[in-house]
Amino acid sequence: MPPEKMKFFGVRNFGDIPQLSRLAPQTIRDMQVVAEVLPFRANNYVVDQLIDWDRVPDDPIFQLTFPQRGMLREDLFQRMERQLARSSDRAEIDAMAHAIRLELNPHPAGQKTANVPVLDGEPVPGLQHKYRETALIFPSSGQTCHAYCTFCFRWPQFVGMEDLKFATDESRRFLTYIRMHREITDVLITGGDPMIMSAR
Ligand code: SF4
């Protein structure tokens, strides 16, 4: 049997997931509200193979993947809920989502600067070098995941907050830096999920 084609679900099409008909309409509505603010991505493997729908909402993979009301502060949840009730205008909803995201502390201190090494007087994009033998690479093509975890603290990079992305650039200066630092014996490739990067 040929492998099943990967299908992704997000805020715009999660209504296509047949198993959701088992849930109360209010639960689905809550998901919609949260997913307008925080990134939501699942796929048919997670939905069909990993979640035990007889145990939803307690199923741990469901909890890990699907948005839940408690992920947003109640006042922020209600703001988006009111927005969706007021208008279906995409620009208005996106503007509200952006305003709410800015209240969620998407700029943790030092996220883009801590442990970033310097080469020729300039920071090396997409590389962190904290421990002597270990370097972390954040490849630009590994900035997404096959599904998003509900606890993810890297969520701003998944909702288009580009200024918060931390990734290697075309100059590939991280390679030069690693070659020059012979003490580095371990390289961790992280992201997002680098396991879904193209091999080419
Ligand atoms: S970056 Fe890590 S925690 Fe965040 S969604 Fe991807 S796998 Fe999950």
PDB file of C-alpha atoms and ligand atoms in Angstrom:
ATOM      1  CA  MET A   1       0.000   0.000   0.000  1.00  0.00           C
ATOM      2  CA  PRO A   2       1.500   3.403  -0.936  1.00  0.00           C
ATOM      3  CA  PRO A   3       2.197   5.704   2.000  1.00  0.00           C
ATOM      4  CA  GLU A   4      -0.597   8.093   2.822  1.00  0.00           C
ATOM      5  CA  LYS A   5      -0.011  11.654   1.717  1.00  0.00           C
ATOM      6  CA  MET A   6       0.689  14.093   4.526  1.00  0.00           C
ATOM      7  CA  LYS A   7      -2.152  16.488   5.170  1.00  0.00           C
ATOM      8  CA  PHE A   8      -1.872  19.462   7.478  1.00  0.00           C
ATOM      9  CA  PHE A   9      -4.588  21.093   9.562  1.00  0.00           C
ATOM     10  CA  GLY A  10      -4.586  24.609  10.915  1.00  0.00           C
ATOM     11  CA  VAL A  11      -6.952  27.344  11.987  1.00  0.00           C
ATOM     12  CA  ARG A  12      -8.525  27.637   8.528  1.00  0.00           C
ATOM     13  CA  ASN A  13      -9.304  23.973   7.902  1.00  0.00           C
ATOM     14  CA  PHE A  14      -9.404  22.098  11.179  1.00  0.00           C
ATOM     15  CA  GLY A  15     -13.158  21.767  10.691  1.00  0.00           C
ATOM     16  CA  ASP A  16     -12.271  19.125   8.081  1.00  0.00           C
ATOM     17  CA  ILE A  17     -11.122  16.756  10.828  1.00  0.00           C
ATOM     18  CA  PRO A  18     -13.997  14.269  11.072  1.00  0.00           C
ATOM     19  CA  GLN A  19     -13.118  13.182  14.611  1.00  0.00           C
ATOM     20  CA  LEU A  20     -13.933  16.673  15.897  1.00  0.00           C
ATOM     21  CA  SER A  21     -17.625  15.898  15.469  1.00  0.00           C
ATOM     22  CA  ARG A  22     -17.255  14.018  18.763  1.00  0.00           C
ATOM     23  CA  LEU A  23     -16.575  17.261  20.603  1.00  0.00           C
ATOM     24  CA  ALA A  24     -19.041  19.790  21.966  1.00  0.00           C
ATOM     25  CA  PRO A  25     -19.594  22.806  19.674  1.00  0.00           C
ATOM     26  CA  GLN A  26     -18.337  25.134  22.427  1.00  0.00           C
ATOM     27  CA  THR A  27     -15.056  23.204  22.641  1.00  0.00           C
ATOM     28  CA  ILE A  28     -14.549  23.618  18.906  1.00  0.00           C
ATOM     29  CA  ARG A  29     -15.419  27.295  19.156  1.00  0.00           C
ATOM     30  CA  ASP A  30     -12.856  27.707  21.943  1.00  0.00           C
ATOM     31  CA  MET A  31     -10.244  26.056  19.724  1.00  0.00           C
ATOM     32  CA  GLN A  32     -11.035  28.499  16.946  1.00  0.00           C
ATOM     33  CA  VAL A  33     -10.627  31.485  19.253  1.00  0.00           C
ATOM     34  CA  VAL A  34      -7.268  30.315  20.608  1.00  0.00           C
ATOM     35  CA  ALA A  35      -5.982  29.236  17.193  1.00  0.00           C
ATOM     36  CA  GLU A  36      -6.562  32.737  15.830  1.00  0.00           C
ATOM     37  CA  VAL A  37      -3.935  33.947  18.300  1.00  0.00           C
ATOM     38  CA  LEU A  38      -1.520  31.078  18.900  1.00  0.00           C
ATOM     39  CA  PRO A  39      -0.202  28.847  16.139  1.00  0.00           C
ATOM     40  CA  PHE A  40      -2.022  25.588  15.538  1.00  0.00           C
ATOM     41  CA  ARG A  41      -0.803  22.880  13.248  1.00  0.00           C
ATOM     42  CA  ALA A  42      -1.666  19.202  13.238  1.00  0.00           C
ATOM     43  CA  ASN A  43      -1.494  16.571  10.535  1.00  0.00           C
ATOM     44  CA  ASN A  44      -3.283  13.411   9.508  1.00  0.00           C
ATOM     45  CA  TYR A  45      -0.686  11.180  11.167  1.00  0.00           C
ATOM     46  CA  VAL A  46      -1.206  12.861  14.522  1.00  0.00           C
ATOM     47  CA  VAL A  47      -4.981  12.910  14.070  1.00  0.00           C
ATOM     48  CA  ASP A  48      -5.480   9.394  12.720  1.00  0.00           C
ATOM     49  CA  GLN A  49      -2.661   7.417  14.310  1.00  0.00           C
ATOM     50  CA  LEU A  50      -1.558   9.065  17.535  1.00  0.00           C
ATOM     51  CA  ILE A  51      -4.676  10.447  19.199  1.00  0.00           C
ATOM     52  CA  ASP A  52      -7.026   8.046  20.942  1.00  0.00           C
ATOM     53  CA  TRP A  53     -10.275   9.872  20.251  1.00  0.00           C
ATOM     54  CA  ASP A  54     -12.090   7.744  22.824  1.00  0.00           C
ATOM     55  CA  ARG A  55      -9.969   9.523  25.434  1.00  0.00           C
ATOM     56  CA  VAL A  56     -10.293  13.080  24.102  1.00  0.00           C
ATOM     57  CA  PRO A  57      -9.975  15.656  25.619  1.00  0.00           C
ATOM     58  CA  ASP A  58      -7.713  13.831  28.117  1.00  0.00           C
ATOM     59  CA  ASP A  59      -5.646  12.111  25.451  1.00  0.00           C
ATOM     60  CA  PRO A  60      -2.082  13.456  25.910  1.00  0.00           C
ATOM     61  CA  ILE A  61      -1.360  13.909  22.202  1.00  0.00           C
ATOM     62  CA  PHE A  62      -4.613  15.814  21.803  1.00  0.00           C
ATOM     63  CA  GLN A  63      -3.606  17.994  24.740  1.00  0.00           C
ATOM     64  CA  LEU A  64      -0.176  18.464  23.210  1.00  0.00           C
ATOM     65  CA  THR A  65      -1.473  19.494  19.803  1.00  0.00           C
ATOM     66  CA  PHE A  66      -4.945  21.028  19.896  1.00  0.00           C
ATOM     67  CA  PRO A  67      -5.592  24.536  21.201  1.00  0.00           C
ATOM     68  CA  GLN A  68      -7.422  24.822  24.501  1.00  0.00           C
ATOM     69  CA  ARG A  69      -9.135  27.741  26.140  1.00  0.00           C
ATOM     70  CA  GLY A  70      -6.758  27.788  29.109  1.00  0.00           C
ATOM     71  CA  MET A  71      -3.856  28.654  26.818  1.00  0.00           C
ATOM     72  CA  LEU A  72      -5.027  32.263  26.740  1.00  0.00           C
ATOM     73  CA  ARG A  73      -5.650  34.551  29.670  1.00  0.00           C
ATOM     74  CA  GLU A  74      -9.407  34.823  30.047  1.00  0.00           C
ATOM     75  CA  ASP A  75      -9.591  38.538  29.199  1.00  0.00           C
ATOM     76  CA  LEU A  76      -7.515  37.970  26.053  1.00  0.00           C
ATOM     77  CA  PHE A  77      -9.621  34.993  25.100  1.00  0.00           C
ATOM     78  CA  GLN A  78     -12.768  37.071  25.438  1.00  0.00           C
ATOM     79  CA  ARG A  79     -11.293  39.879  23.326  1.00  0.00           C
ATOM     80  CA  MET A  80     -10.733  37.535  20.425  1.00  0.00           C
ATOM     81  CA  GLU A  81     -14.076  35.846  21.007  1.00  0.00           C
ATOM     82  CA  ARG A  82     -15.830  39.207  20.773  1.00  0.00           C
ATOM     83  CA  GLN A  83     -13.814  40.076  17.678  1.00  0.00           C
ATOM     84  CA  LEU A  84     -14.920  36.897  15.917  1.00  0.00           C
ATOM     85  CA  ALA A  85     -18.541  37.564  16.886  1.00  0.00           C
ATOM     86  CA  ARG A  86     -18.296  41.163  15.641  1.00  0.00           C
ATOM     87  CA  SER A  87     -16.684  40.671  12.253  1.00  0.00           C
ATOM     88  CA  SER A  88     -15.298  38.037   9.933  1.00  0.00           C
ATOM     89  CA  ASP A  89     -13.049  40.574   8.233  1.00  0.00           C
ATOM     90  CA  ARG A  90      -9.663  38.870   8.007  1.00  0.00           C
ATOM     91  CA  ALA A  91      -7.646  42.069   8.384  1.00  0.00           C
ATOM     92  CA  GLU A  92      -9.521  42.988  11.582  1.00  0.00           C
ATOM     93  CA  ILE A  93      -9.075  39.518  13.059  1.00  0.00           C
ATOM     94  CA  ASP A  94      -5.371  39.506  12.228  1.00  0.00           C
ATOM     95  CA  ALA A  95      -4.923  42.945  13.770  1.00  0.00           C
ATOM     96  CA  MET A  96      -6.638  41.798  16.956  1.00  0.00           C
ATOM     97  CA  ALA A  97      -4.503  38.643  17.016  1.00  0.00           C
ATOM     98  CA  HIS A  98      -1.351  40.691  16.686  1.00  0.00           C
ATOM     99  CA  ALA A  99      -2.381  43.040  19.488  1.00  0.00           C
ATOM    100  CA  ILE A 100      -3.111  40.101  21.791  1.00  0.00           C
ATOM    101  CA  ARG A 101       0.182  38.389  20.931  1.00  0.00           C
ATOM    102  CA  LEU A 102       2.087  41.464  21.975  1.00  0.00           C
ATOM    103  CA  GLU A 103       0.542  41.071  25.434  1.00  0.00           C
ATOM    104  CA  LEU A 104       1.860  37.520  25.711  1.00  0.00           C
ATOM    105  CA  ASN A 105       5.501  38.529  26.175  1.00  0.00           C
ATOM    106  CA  PRO A 106       6.745  37.250  22.814  1.00  0.00           C
ATOM    107  CA  HIS A 107      10.096  38.965  23.444  1.00  0.00           C
ATOM    108  CA  PRO A 108      11.699  36.992  26.276  1.00  0.00           C
ATOM    109  CA  ALA A 109      14.884  38.746  27.300  1.00  0.00           C
ATOM    110  CA  GLY A 110      17.961  37.762  25.327  1.00  0.00           C
ATOM    111  CA  GLN A 111      16.171  35.338  23.043  1.00  0.00           C
ATOM    112  CA  LYS A 112      18.067  36.519  19.968  1.00  0.00           C
ATOM    113  CA  THR A 113      21.267  37.685  21.578  1.00  0.00           C
ATOM    114  CA  ALA A 114      22.188  35.310  24.414  1.00  0.00           C
ATOM    115  CA  ASN A 115      25.205  33.122  23.619  1.00  0.00           C
ATOM    116  CA  VAL A 116      25.390  34.296  20.017  1.00  0.00           C
ATOM    117  CA  PRO A 117      29.078  34.232  19.067  1.00  0.00           C
ATOM    118  CA  VAL A 118      30.890  36.971  17.193  1.00  0.00           C
ATOM    119  CA  LEU A 119      32.940  36.533  14.043  1.00  0.00           C
ATOM    120  CA  ASP A 120      34.924  39.443  12.607  1.00  0.00           C
ATOM    121  CA  GLY A 121      33.161  41.743  15.014  1.00  0.00           C
ATOM    122  CA  GLU A 122      29.657  40.710  13.871  1.00  0.00           C
ATOM    123  CA  PRO A 123      27.195  38.311  15.529  1.00  0.00           C
ATOM    124  CA  VAL A 124      26.784  34.971  13.745  1.00  0.00           C
ATOM    125  CA  PRO A 125      23.106  34.552  12.810  1.00  0.00           C
ATOM    126  CA  GLY A 126      21.481  31.267  13.768  1.00  0.00           C
ATOM    127  CA  LEU A 127      24.280  30.022  16.016  1.00  0.00           C
ATOM    128  CA  GLN A 128      24.553  29.790  19.790  1.00  0.00           C
ATOM    129  CA  HIS A 129      27.737  28.788  21.572  1.00  0.00           C
ATOM    130  CA  LYS A 130      27.304  28.589  25.320  1.00  0.00           C
ATOM    131  CA  TYR A 131      29.181  25.463  26.368  1.00  0.00           C
ATOM    132  CA  ARG A 132      32.748  25.015  25.163  1.00  0.00           C
ATOM    133  CA  GLU A 133      32.259  21.816  23.151  1.00  0.00           C
ATOM    134  CA  THR A 134      28.692  22.393  21.983  1.00  0.00           C
ATOM    135  CA  ALA A 135      27.189  24.646  19.332  1.00  0.00           C
ATOM    136  CA  LEU A 136      23.492  25.022  18.523  1.00  0.00           C
ATOM    137  CA  ILE A 137      22.481  25.683  14.934  1.00  0.00           C
ATOM    138  CA  PHE A 138      19.041  27.049  14.051  1.00  0.00           C
ATOM    139  CA  PRO A 139      18.881  26.375  10.291  1.00  0.00           C
ATOM    140  CA  SER A 140      16.644  28.712   8.313  1.00  0.00           C
ATOM    141  CA  SER A 141      14.913  25.764   6.632  1.00  0.00           C
ATOM    142  CA  GLY A 142      14.169  24.107   9.974  1.00  0.00           C
ATOM    143  CA  GLN A 143      11.987  26.854  11.370  1.00  0.00           C
ATOM    144  CA  THR A 144       8.746  24.926  11.370  1.00  0.00           C
ATOM    145  CA  CYS A 145       7.407  21.651  12.767  1.00  0.00           C
ATOM    146  CA  HIS A 146       5.127  18.903  11.488  1.00  0.00           C
ATOM    147  CA  ALA A 147       2.754  19.832  14.304  1.00  0.00           C
ATOM    148  CA  TYR A 148       2.960  22.592  16.887  1.00  0.00           C
ATOM    149  CA  CYS A 149       3.129  21.803  20.589  1.00  0.00           C
ATOM    150  CA  THR A 150       0.681  23.677  22.771  1.00  0.00           C
ATOM    151  CA  PHE A 151       3.480  24.477  25.242  1.00  0.00           C
ATOM    152  CA  CYS A 152       5.887  25.817  22.604  1.00  0.00           C
ATOM    153  CA  PHE A 153       7.743  28.975  23.620  1.00  0.00           C
ATOM    154  CA  ARG A 154       8.961  29.554  20.072  1.00  0.00           C
ATOM    155  CA  TRP A 155       5.437  30.278  18.878  1.00  0.00           C
ATOM    156  CA  PRO A 156       6.173  33.856  17.629  1.00  0.00           C
ATOM    157  CA  GLN A 157       8.242  32.461  14.769  1.00  0.00           C
ATOM    158  CA  PHE A 158       5.249  30.404  13.608  1.00  0.00           C
ATOM    159  CA  VAL A 159       2.844  33.337  13.394  1.00  0.00           C
ATOM    160  CA  GLY A 160       4.894  35.603  11.191  1.00  0.00           C
ATOM    161  CA  MET A 161       6.620  37.676  13.881  1.00  0.00           C
ATOM    162  CA  GLU A 162       9.661  37.718  11.656  1.00  0.00           C
ATOM    163  CA  ASP A 163      11.738  39.992  13.846  1.00  0.00           C
ATOM    164  CA  LEU A 164      11.777  37.229  16.470  1.00  0.00           C
ATOM    165  CA  LYS A 165      13.088  34.564  14.154  1.00  0.00           C
ATOM    166  CA  PHE A 166      16.537  33.307  15.026  1.00  0.00           C
ATOM    167  CA  ALA A 167      18.000  31.455  12.062  1.00  0.00           C
ATOM    168  CA  THR A 168      21.046  31.001   9.906  1.00  0.00           C
ATOM    169  CA  ASP A 169      21.302  33.258   6.875  1.00  0.00           C
ATOM    170  CA  GLU A 170      22.620  32.820   3.351  1.00  0.00           C
ATOM    171  CA  SER A 171      26.134  33.843   4.353  1.00  0.00           C
ATOM    172  CA  ARG A 172      26.565  30.552   6.230  1.00  0.00           C
ATOM    173  CA  ARG A 173      29.003  32.256   8.583  1.00  0.00           C
ATOM    174  CA  PHE A 174      28.067  29.697  11.200  1.00  0.00           C
ATOM    175  CA  LEU A 175      30.097  27.148   9.214  1.00  0.00           C
ATOM    176  CA  THR A 176      33.143  29.386   9.224  1.00  0.00           C
ATOM    177  CA  TYR A 177      32.769  29.933  12.948  1.00  0.00           C
ATOM    178  CA  ILE A 178      32.488  26.210  13.701  1.00  0.00           C
ATOM    179  CA  ARG A 179      35.475  25.389  11.500  1.00  0.00           C
ATOM    180  CA  MET A 180      37.550  27.969  13.323  1.00  0.00           C
ATOM    181  CA  HIS A 181      36.601  26.659  16.772  1.00  0.00           C
ATOM    182  CA  ARG A 182      38.193  23.251  17.010  1.00  0.00           C
ATOM    183  CA  GLU A 183      36.991  22.878  20.602  1.00  0.00           C
ATOM    184  CA  ILE A 184      33.449  22.334  19.260  1.00  0.00           C
ATOM    185  CA  THR A 185      32.861  18.593  19.100  1.00  0.00           C
ATOM    186  CA  ASP A 186      29.049  18.499  19.350  1.00  0.00           C
ATOM    187  CA  VAL A 187      26.640  20.326  17.071  1.00  0.00           C
ATOM    188  CA  LEU A 188      22.942  20.331  17.919  1.00  0.00           C
ATOM    189  CA  ILE A 189      20.643  21.151  15.027  1.00  0.00           C
ATOM    190  CA  THR A 190      17.439  22.652  16.312  1.00  0.00           C
ATOM    191  CA  GLY A 191      14.622  24.887  15.092  1.00  0.00           C
ATOM    192  CA  GLY A 192      11.599  24.286  14.804  1.00  0.00           C
ATOM    193  CA  ASP A 193      12.023  20.663  13.990  1.00  0.00           C
ATOM    194  CA  PRO A 194      15.084  20.060  11.795  1.00  0.00           C
ATOM    195  CA  MET A 195      13.912  16.516  11.068  1.00  0.00           C
ATOM    196  CA  ILE A 196      11.449  17.893   8.544  1.00  0.00           C
ATOM    197  CA  MET A 197      14.047  19.882   6.607  1.00  0.00           C
ATOM    198  CA  SER A 198      14.644  18.961   3.020  1.00  0.00           C
ATOM    199  CA  ALA A 199      17.793  16.842   2.700  1.00  0.00           C
ATOM    200  CA  ARG A 200      18.930  18.959  -0.284  1.00  0.00           C
TER     201      ARG A 200
HETATM  202  S1  SF4 B   1       9.745  24.053  18.254  1.00  0.00           S
HETATM  203 FE1  SF4 B   1       9.701  22.248  19.580  1.00  0.00          FE
HETATM  204  S2  SF4 B   1       8.177  22.726  21.177  1.00  0.00           S
HETATM  205 FE2  SF4 B   1       7.863  24.173  19.458  1.00  0.00          FE
HETATM  206  S3  SF4 B   1       6.290  23.222  18.197  1.00  0.00           S
HETATM  207 FE3  SF4 B   1       8.268  22.603  17.368  1.00  0.00          FE
HETATM  208  S4  SF4 B   1       8.722  20.607  18.364  1.00  0.00           S
HETATM  209 FE4  SF4 B   1       7.097  21.632  19.542  1.00  0.00          FE
END
